Amino acid sequence: MHIYLQLTGSFIKIGSLTIGGGYAMLPLIQQEIEHHGWLTTAQFLDILAISEITPGPLAVNAATYIGYQTAGIGGALLATGALALPSLAGMVTLAAAWQRYRYHPLVHSIMGALRPTVAGLIAAAAVKLAWAMWVNSASGAGRLAVIALAAGAFLALRFARVHPALIMILGGLAGMLVCR
C-alpha cells in the first residue's frame, strides 16, 4: 500500500508542477525515482528509450512503465492516472468556464491574442527543427535531401491532402534508402 501512495503522490506532483510536455517532466521524474529508490539510472534510461519508441506521449509511457516496474499493473494504472489527473482536472475546469464565458468580450480578446501567439510558437519550433536538420546534414547532398524532404512533406500535406501518418512512413522509407 505504501508504494501505491508514493507513486500516486509523486506523479500527481509531476503532473501538477510541469508545463511543457513530457521532456519538461523528465528531470522531476528522475528526481522522484532517485528520491524513492525505485529504479537505477540504467533502468530509467531503458524506460525512456522504450517510452520514446512506443506510441503515446513520452511522460505517460514513462509513468506507466515506472509504475509497472515498481508495483505491477496496479502501480502502472496509478502512476498513469495520477500523472494525467491534474491536466484532466484543469481541462474540465477550463471547458466549463469556456462554455459559460466564451462570448464574453474579454475572453474573445484573449483568444484573439492567443491564436497568433500559438502560431508563432509552432513556427519557432519548426524553424528550430529545420535549423537543426540543416546543421546536422554535413554534406551538400544531405542538405539538399533535407530541403527536398521537408518541401515534399509540406506540399503533400498542404495541397495533396496526404495523411500525416503516410507522410511519416514515406519519410522513414526515404531515410532508409538514403542510408543504404
Tab-separated table of C-alpha atoms in Angstrom:
chain	number	residue	atom	x	y	z
A	1	MET	CA	0.000	0.000	0.000
A	2	HIS	CA	2.858	2.376	0.798
A	3	ILE	CA	4.311	2.149	-2.729
A	4	TYR	CA	0.903	2.993	-4.200
A	5	LEU	CA	0.733	6.165	-2.108
A	6	GLN	CA	4.278	7.104	-3.141
A	7	LEU	CA	3.528	6.573	-6.832
A	8	THR	CA	0.259	8.483	-6.660
A	9	GLY	CA	1.726	11.421	-4.757
A	10	SER	CA	4.822	11.636	-6.911
A	11	PHE	CA	3.001	11.517	-10.229
A	12	ILE	CA	0.298	13.972	-9.140
A	13	LYS	CA	3.123	16.315	-8.167
A	14	ILE	CA	4.856	15.790	-11.514
A	15	GLY	CA	1.621	16.343	-13.440
A	16	SER	CA	0.824	19.459	-11.435
A	17	LEU	CA	4.209	21.165	-11.454
A	18	THR	CA	5.422	20.728	-15.007
A	19	ILE	CA	4.304	22.633	-18.058
A	20	GLY	CA	5.656	21.916	-21.492
A	21	GLY	CA	5.098	18.223	-22.115
A	22	GLY	CA	6.974	15.026	-21.485
A	23	TYR	CA	10.502	16.299	-21.888
A	24	ALA	CA	9.862	19.029	-19.324
A	25	MET	CA	8.738	16.333	-16.883
A	26	LEU	CA	11.856	14.170	-17.173
A	27	PRO	CA	14.002	15.946	-14.566
A	28	LEU	CA	11.209	15.766	-11.997
A	29	ILE	CA	10.514	12.108	-12.837
A	30	GLN	CA	14.202	11.301	-12.415
A	31	GLN	CA	14.325	13.199	-9.124
A	32	GLU	CA	11.353	11.213	-7.786
A	33	ILE	CA	12.896	7.915	-8.902
A	34	GLU	CA	16.165	8.749	-7.148
A	35	HIS	CA	14.415	10.074	-4.033
A	36	HIS	CA	12.355	6.902	-3.598
A	37	GLY	CA	14.993	4.494	-4.936
A	38	TRP	CA	12.502	2.912	-7.320
A	39	LEU	CA	14.895	2.266	-10.203
A	40	THR	CA	18.550	2.515	-11.110
A	41	THR	CA	19.743	5.127	-13.582
A	42	ALA	CA	20.264	2.392	-16.178
A	43	GLN	CA	16.694	1.166	-15.703
A	44	PHE	CA	15.401	4.737	-16.030
A	45	LEU	CA	17.309	5.199	-19.290
A	46	ASP	CA	15.903	1.920	-20.597
A	47	ILE	CA	12.394	3.063	-19.707
A	48	LEU	CA	12.972	6.355	-21.526
A	49	ALA	CA	14.131	4.507	-24.630
A	50	ILE	CA	11.080	2.248	-24.545
A	51	SER	CA	8.800	5.239	-23.870
A	52	GLU	CA	10.252	7.066	-26.851
A	53	ILE	CA	9.652	4.260	-29.342
A	54	THR	CA	6.172	3.225	-28.195
A	55	PRO	CA	3.038	5.096	-29.300
A	56	GLY	CA	1.765	7.795	-26.996
A	57	PRO	CA	3.177	10.692	-25.016
A	58	LEU	CA	6.641	10.174	-23.535
A	59	ALA	CA	5.738	11.104	-19.945
A	60	VAL	CA	2.590	8.951	-19.918
A	61	ASN	CA	4.514	5.975	-21.268
A	62	ALA	CA	7.313	6.542	-18.758
A	63	ALA	CA	4.839	6.803	-15.861
A	64	THR	CA	3.176	3.585	-16.974
A	65	TYR	CA	6.477	1.695	-17.207
A	66	ILE	CA	7.811	3.106	-13.926
A	67	GLY	CA	4.572	2.213	-12.143
A	68	TYR	CA	4.684	-1.288	-13.599
A	69	GLN	CA	8.347	-1.814	-12.663
A	70	THR	CA	7.753	-0.704	-9.084
A	71	ALA	CA	4.296	-2.077	-8.285
A	72	GLY	CA	2.946	-4.159	-11.156
A	73	ILE	CA	-0.248	-3.450	-13.053
A	74	GLY	CA	-1.787	-1.558	-10.138
A	75	GLY	CA	1.258	0.689	-9.993
A	76	ALA	CA	1.102	1.277	-13.743
A	77	LEU	CA	-2.541	2.301	-13.538
A	78	LEU	CA	-1.985	4.547	-10.523
A	79	ALA	CA	1.105	6.283	-11.904
A	80	THR	CA	-0.510	6.917	-15.288
A	81	GLY	CA	-3.770	8.123	-13.778
A	82	ALA	CA	-2.011	10.332	-11.240
A	83	LEU	CA	0.127	11.931	-13.957
A	84	ALA	CA	-2.940	12.697	-16.083
A	85	LEU	CA	-5.253	13.769	-13.248
A	86	PRO	CA	-4.049	17.390	-12.854
A	87	SER	CA	-4.310	18.035	-16.606
A	88	LEU	CA	-7.720	16.389	-16.746
A	89	ALA	CA	-8.987	18.476	-13.823
A	90	GLY	CA	-7.613	21.629	-15.434
A	91	MET	CA	-9.198	20.860	-18.791
A	92	VAL	CA	-12.592	20.054	-17.234
A	93	THR	CA	-12.450	23.335	-15.317
A	94	LEU	CA	-11.432	25.294	-18.410
A	95	ALA	CA	-14.109	23.612	-20.524
A	96	ALA	CA	-16.795	24.553	-18.016
A	97	ALA	CA	-15.515	28.123	-17.881
A	98	TRP	CA	-15.314	28.219	-21.679
A	99	GLN	CA	-18.955	27.150	-22.002
A	100	ARG	CA	-20.024	29.873	-19.625
A	101	TYR	CA	-17.805	32.754	-20.745
A	102	ARG	CA	-16.884	32.067	-24.379
A	103	TYR	CA	-18.940	35.013	-25.679
A	104	HIS	CA	-17.597	37.479	-23.127
A	105	PRO	CA	-15.624	40.297	-24.809
A	106	LEU	CA	-12.594	39.760	-22.558
A	107	VAL	CA	-12.422	36.053	-23.418
A	108	HIS	CA	-12.835	36.907	-27.101
A	109	SER	CA	-9.900	39.350	-26.842
A	110	ILE	CA	-7.724	36.820	-25.017
A	111	MET	CA	-8.426	34.128	-27.632
A	112	GLY	CA	-7.764	36.626	-30.408
A	113	ALA	CA	-4.294	37.213	-28.963
A	114	LEU	CA	-3.600	33.548	-28.175
A	115	ARG	CA	-4.192	32.272	-31.722
A	116	PRO	CA	-1.296	34.160	-33.332
A	117	THR	CA	0.838	33.532	-30.254
A	118	VAL	CA	0.363	29.772	-30.604
A	119	ALA	CA	1.041	30.008	-34.350
A	120	GLY	CA	4.265	31.874	-33.531
A	121	LEU	CA	5.316	29.199	-31.043
A	122	ILE	CA	4.683	26.472	-33.601
A	123	ALA	CA	6.589	28.430	-36.263
A	124	ALA	CA	9.510	28.946	-33.855
A	125	ALA	CA	9.636	25.208	-33.160
A	126	ALA	CA	9.536	24.482	-36.896
A	127	VAL	CA	12.387	26.905	-37.584
A	128	LYS	CA	14.429	25.432	-34.728
A	129	LEU	CA	13.905	21.907	-36.071
A	130	ALA	CA	14.700	22.994	-39.624
A	131	TRP	CA	17.910	24.651	-38.467
A	132	ALA	CA	18.952	21.545	-36.509
A	133	MET	CA	18.299	19.360	-39.554
A	134	TRP	CA	20.302	21.762	-41.722
A	135	VAL	CA	23.263	21.860	-39.330
A	136	ASN	CA	23.272	18.071	-38.854
A	137	SER	CA	23.356	17.493	-42.622
A	138	ALA	CA	27.073	17.941	-43.132
A	139	SER	CA	27.240	17.397	-46.885
A	140	GLY	CA	25.724	19.469	-49.645
A	141	ALA	CA	23.762	16.447	-50.881
A	142	GLY	CA	22.460	15.832	-47.345
A	143	ARG	CA	21.266	19.412	-47.110
A	144	LEU	CA	19.528	19.157	-50.462
A	145	ALA	CA	17.834	15.956	-49.288
A	146	VAL	CA	16.633	17.728	-46.122
A	147	ILE	CA	15.176	20.576	-48.158
A	148	ALA	CA	13.562	18.178	-50.640
A	149	LEU	CA	12.019	16.008	-47.908
A	150	ALA	CA	10.712	18.985	-45.947
A	151	ALA	CA	9.287	20.658	-49.047
A	152	GLY	CA	7.777	17.387	-50.271
A	153	ALA	CA	6.157	16.724	-46.900
A	154	PHE	CA	4.757	20.253	-46.771
A	155	LEU	CA	3.379	20.097	-50.314
A	156	ALA	CA	1.902	16.620	-49.821
A	157	LEU	CA	0.180	17.673	-46.604
A	158	ARG	CA	-0.981	21.097	-47.728
A	159	PHE	CA	-2.005	20.586	-51.339
A	160	ALA	CA	-2.382	16.848	-51.952
A	161	ARG	CA	-4.023	16.314	-48.539
A	162	VAL	CA	-1.941	13.187	-47.889
A	163	HIS	CA	-2.487	11.802	-44.378
A	164	PRO	CA	0.325	12.815	-41.951
A	165	ALA	CA	0.929	9.185	-40.937
A	166	LEU	CA	1.564	8.240	-44.567
A	167	ILE	CA	3.949	11.175	-44.934
A	168	MET	CA	5.875	9.973	-41.865
A	169	ILE	CA	6.066	6.435	-43.218
A	170	LEU	CA	7.277	7.674	-46.598
A	171	GLY	CA	9.816	9.941	-44.895
A	172	GLY	CA	11.133	6.993	-42.883
A	173	LEU	CA	11.396	4.889	-46.035
A	174	ALA	CA	13.234	7.717	-47.786
A	175	GLY	CA	15.641	7.889	-44.854
A	176	MET	CA	16.275	4.149	-45.082
A	177	LEU	CA	17.008	4.466	-48.797
A	178	VAL	CA	19.405	7.357	-48.252
A	179	CYS	CA	21.276	5.463	-45.513
A	180	ARG	CA	21.860	2.459	-47.780
